GROMACS .gro file of C-alpha atoms in nm:
model
  281
    1MET     CA    1   2.054 -14.134  -3.116
    2ARG     CA    2   1.779 -14.179  -3.374
    3ALA     CA    3   1.717 -13.886  -3.607
    4GLY     CA    4   1.458 -13.655  -3.458
    5ALA     CA    5   1.488 -13.801  -3.109
    6GLU     CA    6   1.520 -13.452  -2.958
    7LEU     CA    7   1.193 -13.339  -3.116
    8THR     CA    8   0.852 -13.367  -2.951
    9VAL     CA    9   0.542 -13.248  -3.133
   10ILE     CA   10   0.215 -13.191  -2.949
   11ALA     CA   11  -0.069 -13.247  -3.193
   12ASN     CA   12  -0.409 -13.082  -3.206
   13THR     CA   13  -0.693 -13.329  -3.155
   14GLY     CA   14  -0.979 -13.083  -3.190
   15ASP     CA   15  -1.006 -13.186  -3.557
   16ASP     CA   16  -1.062 -13.553  -3.464
   17PHE     CA   17  -1.397 -13.703  -3.550
   18GLU     CA   18  -1.580 -14.030  -3.607
   19HIS     CA   19  -1.662 -14.108  -3.969
   20LEU     CA   20  -1.788 -14.429  -4.130
   21GLY     CA   21  -1.738 -14.602  -3.796
   22LEU     CA   22  -1.370 -14.503  -3.782
   23SER     CA   23  -1.177 -14.274  -3.546
   24ILE     CA   24  -1.006 -14.015  -3.764
   25SER     CA   25  -0.720 -13.796  -3.634
   26PRO     CA   26  -0.622 -13.575  -3.930
   27ASP     CA   27  -0.358 -13.359  -3.758
   28ILE     CA   28  -0.186 -13.653  -3.591
   29ASP     CA   29  -0.173 -13.845  -3.916
   30SER     CA   30  -0.040 -13.548  -4.113
   31LEU     CA   31   0.243 -13.510  -3.862
   32VAL     CA   32   0.325 -13.881  -3.859
   33TYR     CA   33   0.326 -13.902  -4.237
   34ALA     CA   34   0.544 -13.592  -4.269
   35LEU     CA   35   0.800 -13.712  -4.012
   36ALA     CA   36   0.805 -14.059  -4.165
   37GLY     CA   37   0.863 -13.922  -4.517
   38LEU     CA   38   0.527 -14.055  -4.635
   39ALA     CA   39   0.336 -13.730  -4.681
   40ASP     CA   40   0.192 -13.619  -5.012
   41ARG     CA   41   0.365 -13.284  -5.050
   42GLU     CA   42   0.179 -13.193  -5.368
   43ARG     CA   43  -0.169 -13.236  -5.222
   44GLY     CA   44  -0.068 -13.112  -4.877
   45TRP     CA   45  -0.241 -13.393  -4.684
   46GLY     CA   46  -0.256 -13.772  -4.678
   47ARG     CA   47  -0.003 -14.024  -4.799
   48ALA     CA   48   0.209 -14.002  -5.112
   49ASN     CA   49   0.130 -14.241  -5.399
   50GLU     CA   50  -0.218 -14.294  -5.259
   51THR     CA   51  -0.490 -14.489  -5.440
   52TRP     CA   52  -0.866 -14.441  -5.409
   53SER     CA   53  -1.038 -14.773  -5.478
   54PHE     CA   54  -1.221 -14.763  -5.145
   55MET     CA   55  -1.370 -14.421  -5.213
   56SER     CA   56  -1.484 -14.530  -5.560
   57ALA     CA   57  -1.652 -14.839  -5.421
   58LEU     CA   58  -1.805 -14.638  -5.136
   59GLY     CA   59  -1.955 -14.387  -5.378
   60ALA     CA   60  -2.095 -14.664  -5.596
   61LEU     CA   61  -2.278 -14.795  -5.290
   62GLY     CA   62  -2.422 -14.454  -5.208
   63GLY     CA   63  -2.192 -14.384  -4.914
   64GLU     CA   64  -2.069 -14.042  -4.799
   65THR     CA   65  -1.770 -13.935  -5.008
   66TRP     CA   66  -1.720 -13.574  -4.894
   67PHE     CA   67  -1.425 -13.677  -4.674
   68ASN     CA   68  -1.160 -13.861  -4.876
   69LEU     CA   69  -0.996 -14.167  -4.723
   70GLY     CA   70  -0.716 -14.316  -4.931
   71ASP     CA   71  -0.656 -14.690  -4.945
   72GLY     CA   72  -0.323 -14.667  -4.761
   73ASP     CA   73  -0.455 -14.404  -4.520
   74LEU     CA   74  -0.737 -14.638  -4.419
   75ALA     CA   75  -0.486 -14.867  -4.248
   76MET     CA   76  -0.407 -14.594  -3.993
   77HIS     CA   77  -0.773 -14.528  -3.918
   78VAL     CA   78  -0.872 -14.893  -3.892
   79LEU     CA   79  -0.583 -14.979  -3.660
   80ARG     CA   80  -0.644 -14.672  -3.442
   81SER     CA   81  -1.015 -14.751  -3.417
   82GLU     CA   82  -0.947 -15.111  -3.321
   83HIS     CA   83  -0.706 -15.018  -3.041
   84LEU     CA   84  -0.921 -14.734  -2.908
   85ALA     CA   85  -1.223 -14.966  -2.896
   86ALA     CA   86  -1.013 -15.211  -2.695
   87GLY     CA   87  -0.943 -14.939  -2.438
   88ALA     CA   88  -0.596 -14.814  -2.541
   89PRO     CA   89  -0.543 -14.437  -2.501
   90LEU     CA   90  -0.486 -14.229  -2.812
   91SER     CA   91  -0.135 -14.134  -2.697
   92ALA     CA   92  -0.029 -14.498  -2.672
   93VAL     CA   93  -0.182 -14.585  -3.009
   94THR     CA   94  -0.008 -14.288  -3.173
   95ALA     CA   95   0.328 -14.374  -3.017
   96ALA     CA   96   0.304 -14.737  -3.131
   97MET     CA   97   0.225 -14.644  -3.490
   98ALA     CA   98   0.499 -14.381  -3.496
   99ARG     CA   99   0.754 -14.637  -3.376
  100GLN     CA  100   0.633 -14.884  -3.636
  101LEU     CA  101   0.696 -14.626  -3.907
  102GLY     CA  102   1.046 -14.558  -3.777
  103LEU     CA  103   0.996 -14.214  -3.624
  104GLY     CA  104   1.261 -14.092  -3.385
  105ALA     CA  105   1.054 -13.788  -3.290
  106ARG     CA  106   0.764 -13.816  -3.047
  107VAL     CA  107   0.414 -13.719  -3.156
  108ILE     CA  108   0.190 -13.666  -2.853
  109PRO     CA  109  -0.183 -13.596  -2.889
  110ALA     CA  110  -0.293 -13.287  -2.698
  111THR     CA  111  -0.516 -13.508  -2.483
  112ASP     CA  112  -0.639 -13.864  -2.454
  113GLN     CA  113  -0.987 -13.737  -2.372
  114ARG     CA  114  -1.246 -13.636  -2.628
  115LEU     CA  115  -1.182 -13.282  -2.760
  116ARG     CA  116  -1.386 -13.146  -3.050
  117THR     CA  117  -1.369 -12.809  -3.222
  118LEU     CA  118  -1.716 -12.674  -3.304
  119VAL     CA  119  -1.745 -12.379  -3.539
  120GLU     CA  120  -2.007 -12.115  -3.467
  121THR     CA  121  -2.130 -11.993  -3.806
  122GLU     CA  122  -2.399 -11.767  -3.945
  123THR     CA  123  -2.602 -12.079  -4.024
  124GLY     CA  124  -2.552 -12.246  -3.687
  125ARG     CA  125  -2.296 -12.464  -3.513
  126LEU     CA  126  -2.098 -12.707  -3.727
  127ALA     CA  127  -1.860 -12.987  -3.635
  128PHE     CA  128  -1.517 -12.885  -3.753
  129GLN     CA  129  -1.476 -13.130  -4.041
  130HIS     CA  130  -1.826 -13.049  -4.166
  131TYR     CA  131  -1.728 -12.682  -4.177
  132PHE     CA  132  -1.376 -12.734  -4.308
  133VAL     CA  133  -1.417 -13.015  -4.562
  134ARG     CA  134  -1.786 -13.067  -4.636
  135GLU     CA  135  -1.874 -12.695  -4.648
  136ARG     CA  136  -1.527 -12.589  -4.769
  137THR     CA  137  -1.512 -12.310  -4.506
  138ALA     CA  138  -1.786 -12.119  -4.692
  139PRO     CA  139  -2.007 -12.015  -4.395
  140ARG     CA  140  -1.908 -11.697  -4.213
  141ILE     CA  141  -1.779 -11.773  -3.866
  142ALA     CA  142  -1.860 -11.607  -3.535
  143GLY     CA  143  -1.637 -11.806  -3.302
  144PHE     CA  144  -1.535 -12.149  -3.178
  145THR     CA  145  -1.624 -12.388  -2.898
  146PHE     CA  146  -1.380 -12.655  -2.782
  147GLU     CA  147  -1.613 -12.923  -2.658
  148GLY     CA  148  -1.462 -13.141  -2.388
  149ALA     CA  149  -1.173 -12.906  -2.309
  150GLU     CA  150  -1.301 -12.834  -1.959
  151ALA     CA  151  -1.273 -13.202  -1.865
  152ALA     CA  152  -0.964 -13.290  -2.070
  153LEU     CA  153  -0.612 -13.340  -1.935
  154PRO     CA  154  -0.284 -13.314  -2.125
  155ALA     CA  155  -0.171 -13.649  -2.261
  156PRO     CA  156   0.105 -13.826  -2.066
  157GLY     CA  157   0.445 -13.673  -2.133
  158ALA     CA  158   0.318 -13.352  -2.293
  159LEU     CA  159   0.369 -13.112  -2.004
  160GLU     CA  160   0.698 -13.279  -1.915
  161ALA     CA  161   0.819 -13.227  -2.271
  162LEU     CA  162   0.728 -12.858  -2.256
  163GLY     CA  163   0.895 -12.819  -1.917
  164ASP     CA  164   1.216 -12.984  -2.038
  165ALA     CA  165   1.226 -12.817  -2.379
  166GLU     CA  166   1.521 -12.602  -2.482
  167ARG     CA  167   1.290 -12.432  -2.733
  168ILE     CA  168   0.913 -12.420  -2.763
  169VAL     CA  169   0.798 -12.341  -3.115
  170ILE     CA  170   0.446 -12.259  -3.231
  171CYS     CA  171   0.447 -12.357  -3.596
  172PRO     CA  172   0.285 -12.143  -3.869
  173SER     CA  173  -0.055 -12.299  -3.800
  174ASN     CA  174  -0.399 -12.143  -3.781
  175PRO     CA  175  -0.411 -11.992  -3.429
  176TYR     CA  176  -0.785 -12.045  -3.386
  177ILE     CA  177  -0.837 -12.403  -3.502
  178SER     CA  178  -0.494 -12.566  -3.470
  179ILE     CA  179  -0.335 -12.405  -3.163
  180ASP     CA  180  -0.623 -12.273  -2.951
  181PRO     CA  181  -0.781 -12.618  -2.904
  182ILE     CA  182  -0.455 -12.733  -2.743
  183LEU     CA  183  -0.430 -12.423  -2.525
  184ALA     CA  184  -0.791 -12.477  -2.411
  185VAL     CA  185  -0.683 -12.792  -2.224
  186ALA     CA  186  -0.588 -12.715  -1.864
  187GLY     CA  187  -0.212 -12.685  -1.810
  188TYR     CA  188  -0.093 -12.598  -2.159
  189ARG     CA  189  -0.127 -12.222  -2.143
  190GLU     CA  190   0.078 -12.216  -1.823
  191ALA     CA  191   0.339 -12.451  -1.971
  192VAL     CA  192   0.390 -12.254  -2.293
  193GLN     CA  193   0.610 -11.963  -2.196
  194SER     CA  194   0.863 -11.765  -2.400
  195ALA     CA  195   0.785 -11.960  -2.716
  196VAL     CA  196   0.891 -11.863  -3.066
  197CYS     CA  197   0.607 -11.849  -3.318
  198VAL     CA  198   0.617 -11.844  -3.696
  199SER     CA  199   0.342 -11.627  -3.839
  200PRO     CA  200   0.095 -11.816  -4.062
  201LEU     CA  201   0.047 -11.503  -4.274
  202ILE     CA  202   0.248 -11.354  -4.557
  203GLY     CA  203   0.132 -11.020  -4.688
  204GLY     CA  204  -0.198 -11.052  -4.504
  205ARG     CA  205  -0.274 -11.387  -4.665
  206ALA     CA  206  -0.245 -11.743  -4.542
  207VAL     CA  207  -0.014 -11.964  -4.745
  208LYS     CA  208  -0.260 -12.247  -4.687
  209GLY     CA  209  -0.600 -12.264  -4.524
  210PRO     CA  210  -0.861 -12.011  -4.409
  211THR     CA  211  -0.664 -11.819  -4.144
  212ALA     CA  212  -0.700 -11.477  -4.310
  213LYS     CA  213  -1.069 -11.539  -4.391
  214MET     CA  214  -1.137 -11.636  -4.030
  215MET     CA  215  -0.959 -11.332  -3.894
  216SER     CA  216  -1.158 -11.099  -4.117
  217GLU     CA  217  -1.486 -11.262  -4.017
  218LEU     CA  218  -1.391 -11.229  -3.650
  219GLY     CA  219  -1.337 -10.857  -3.702
  220LEU     CA  220  -0.959 -10.876  -3.699
  221GLU     CA  221  -0.712 -10.743  -3.953
  222PRO     CA  222  -0.515 -11.034  -4.101
  223SER     CA  223  -0.176 -10.907  -3.987
  224SER     CA  224   0.135 -11.010  -3.799
  225GLN     CA  225   0.041 -10.766  -3.525
  226ALA     CA  226  -0.291 -10.946  -3.474
  227VAL     CA  227  -0.106 -11.278  -3.448
  228ALA     CA  228   0.136 -11.129  -3.193
  229ARG     CA  229  -0.155 -10.990  -2.992
  230HIS     CA  230  -0.333 -11.328  -2.999
  231TYR     CA  231  -0.029 -11.502  -2.849
  232ARG     CA  232   0.074 -11.221  -2.615
  233GLY     CA  233   0.204 -11.364  -2.288
  234LEU     CA  234   0.294 -11.695  -2.454
  235ILE     CA  235   0.559 -11.596  -2.708
  236ARG     CA  236   0.874 -11.386  -2.688
  237ALA     CA  237   0.942 -11.371  -3.062
  238LEU     CA  238   0.735 -11.381  -3.380
  239VAL     CA  239   0.904 -11.474  -3.706
  240ILE     CA  240   0.743 -11.274  -3.986
  241ASP     CA  241   0.809 -11.289  -4.357
  242GLU     CA  242   1.026 -11.037  -4.537
  243ALA     CA  243   0.713 -10.914  -4.715
  244ASP     CA  244   0.583 -10.804  -4.374
  245ALA     CA  245   0.901 -10.633  -4.252
  246HIS     CA  246   0.708 -10.306  -4.228
  247GLU     CA  247   0.498 -10.468  -3.952
  248ALA     CA  248   0.796 -10.527  -3.722
  249PRO     CA  249   0.735 -10.209  -3.515
  250SER     CA  250   0.366 -10.294  -3.460
  251VAL     CA  251   0.460 -10.650  -3.358
  252GLU     CA  252   0.711 -10.517  -3.108
  253ALA     CA  253   0.449 -10.276  -2.974
  254GLU     CA  254   0.271 -10.591  -2.852
  255GLY     CA  255   0.576 -10.679  -2.640
  256VAL     CA  256   0.697 -10.945  -2.886
  257ARG     CA  257   1.030 -10.937  -3.068
  258ALA     CA  258   0.990 -10.940  -3.445
  259VAL     CA  259   1.230 -11.158  -3.645
  260VAL     CA  260   1.218 -11.088  -4.017
  261ALA     CA  261   1.306 -11.383  -4.240
  262PRO     CA  262   1.185 -11.569  -4.550
  263THR     CA  263   0.906 -11.793  -4.413
  264LEU     CA  264   0.760 -11.945  -4.730
  265MET     CA  265   0.847 -12.315  -4.738
  266THR     CA  266   0.833 -12.467  -5.085
  267GLY     CA  267   1.044 -12.771  -5.001
  268PRO     CA  268   1.267 -12.939  -4.741
  269LYS     CA  269   1.555 -12.694  -4.788
  270ASP     CA  270   1.331 -12.397  -4.711
  271ALA     CA  271   1.193 -12.576  -4.406
  272GLU     CA  272   1.542 -12.656  -4.278
  273ARG     CA  273   1.656 -12.297  -4.327
  274LEU     CA  274   1.352 -12.164  -4.140
  275ALA     CA  275   1.401 -12.417  -3.861
  276HIS     CA  276   1.755 -12.286  -3.801
  277ILE     CA  277   1.625 -11.928  -3.790
  278VAL     CA  278   1.358 -12.026  -3.537
  279LEU     CA  279   1.606 -12.209  -3.316
  280GLU     CA  280   1.833 -11.905  -3.315
  281ALA     CA  281   1.550 -11.656  -3.248
   0.00000   0.00000   0.00000
């Protein structure tokens, strides 16, 4: 059996967008790069050992440079765009590229239909990447709209994978922009039952990204209890960091078992240790 063959990852596609004539799927690509050992761990996104000749040339021509596309990363976007334009579904394109890169694990897009996260801000509605990258999450948020979710269907194999899974894990991702877009697609919320979630917060702060900022702007306390309440009915256990051990009673008051463990992942060994804890939870 190939390494990772027992793992299926369902990827958020609400972050997807069209840029410079290309179909960009940031979350899918981050997952594929990570599982293929190609991810840039220092930067936290994109490919390792990336070069930027394209971006330099683009800027010299007056093109938009607010969203960085590395030279190696471009290959993924160009190939995806070509196949999608020819009528191939995103799930098939993703599976083919994953196989080509030697992945044993399956990466399944949340849906093959168009799904776009729109951010409601104090200055108006923004497409997700405009809010997240171009505006650097500066505008205060008031909520989110998942455009296309009402007409979208889970990608082939996704619900079957959830139904057959020995464990369903919600990774320490932003609940509002990484997980909720998936759950907005019909069928997922019903399929995700008794999952184990890893809290994205440590000491009321997000290790990476704007989770705590978003929670505060939505009128929520950035806490493990708030995360447990958000996922109530979907998860049976929440793994919280040792720094938040004092929150265990409030988590369990939400009907969710609190598992206290070191959750900060600074490298592969930390990730492997946390994975074992999650599987045993």
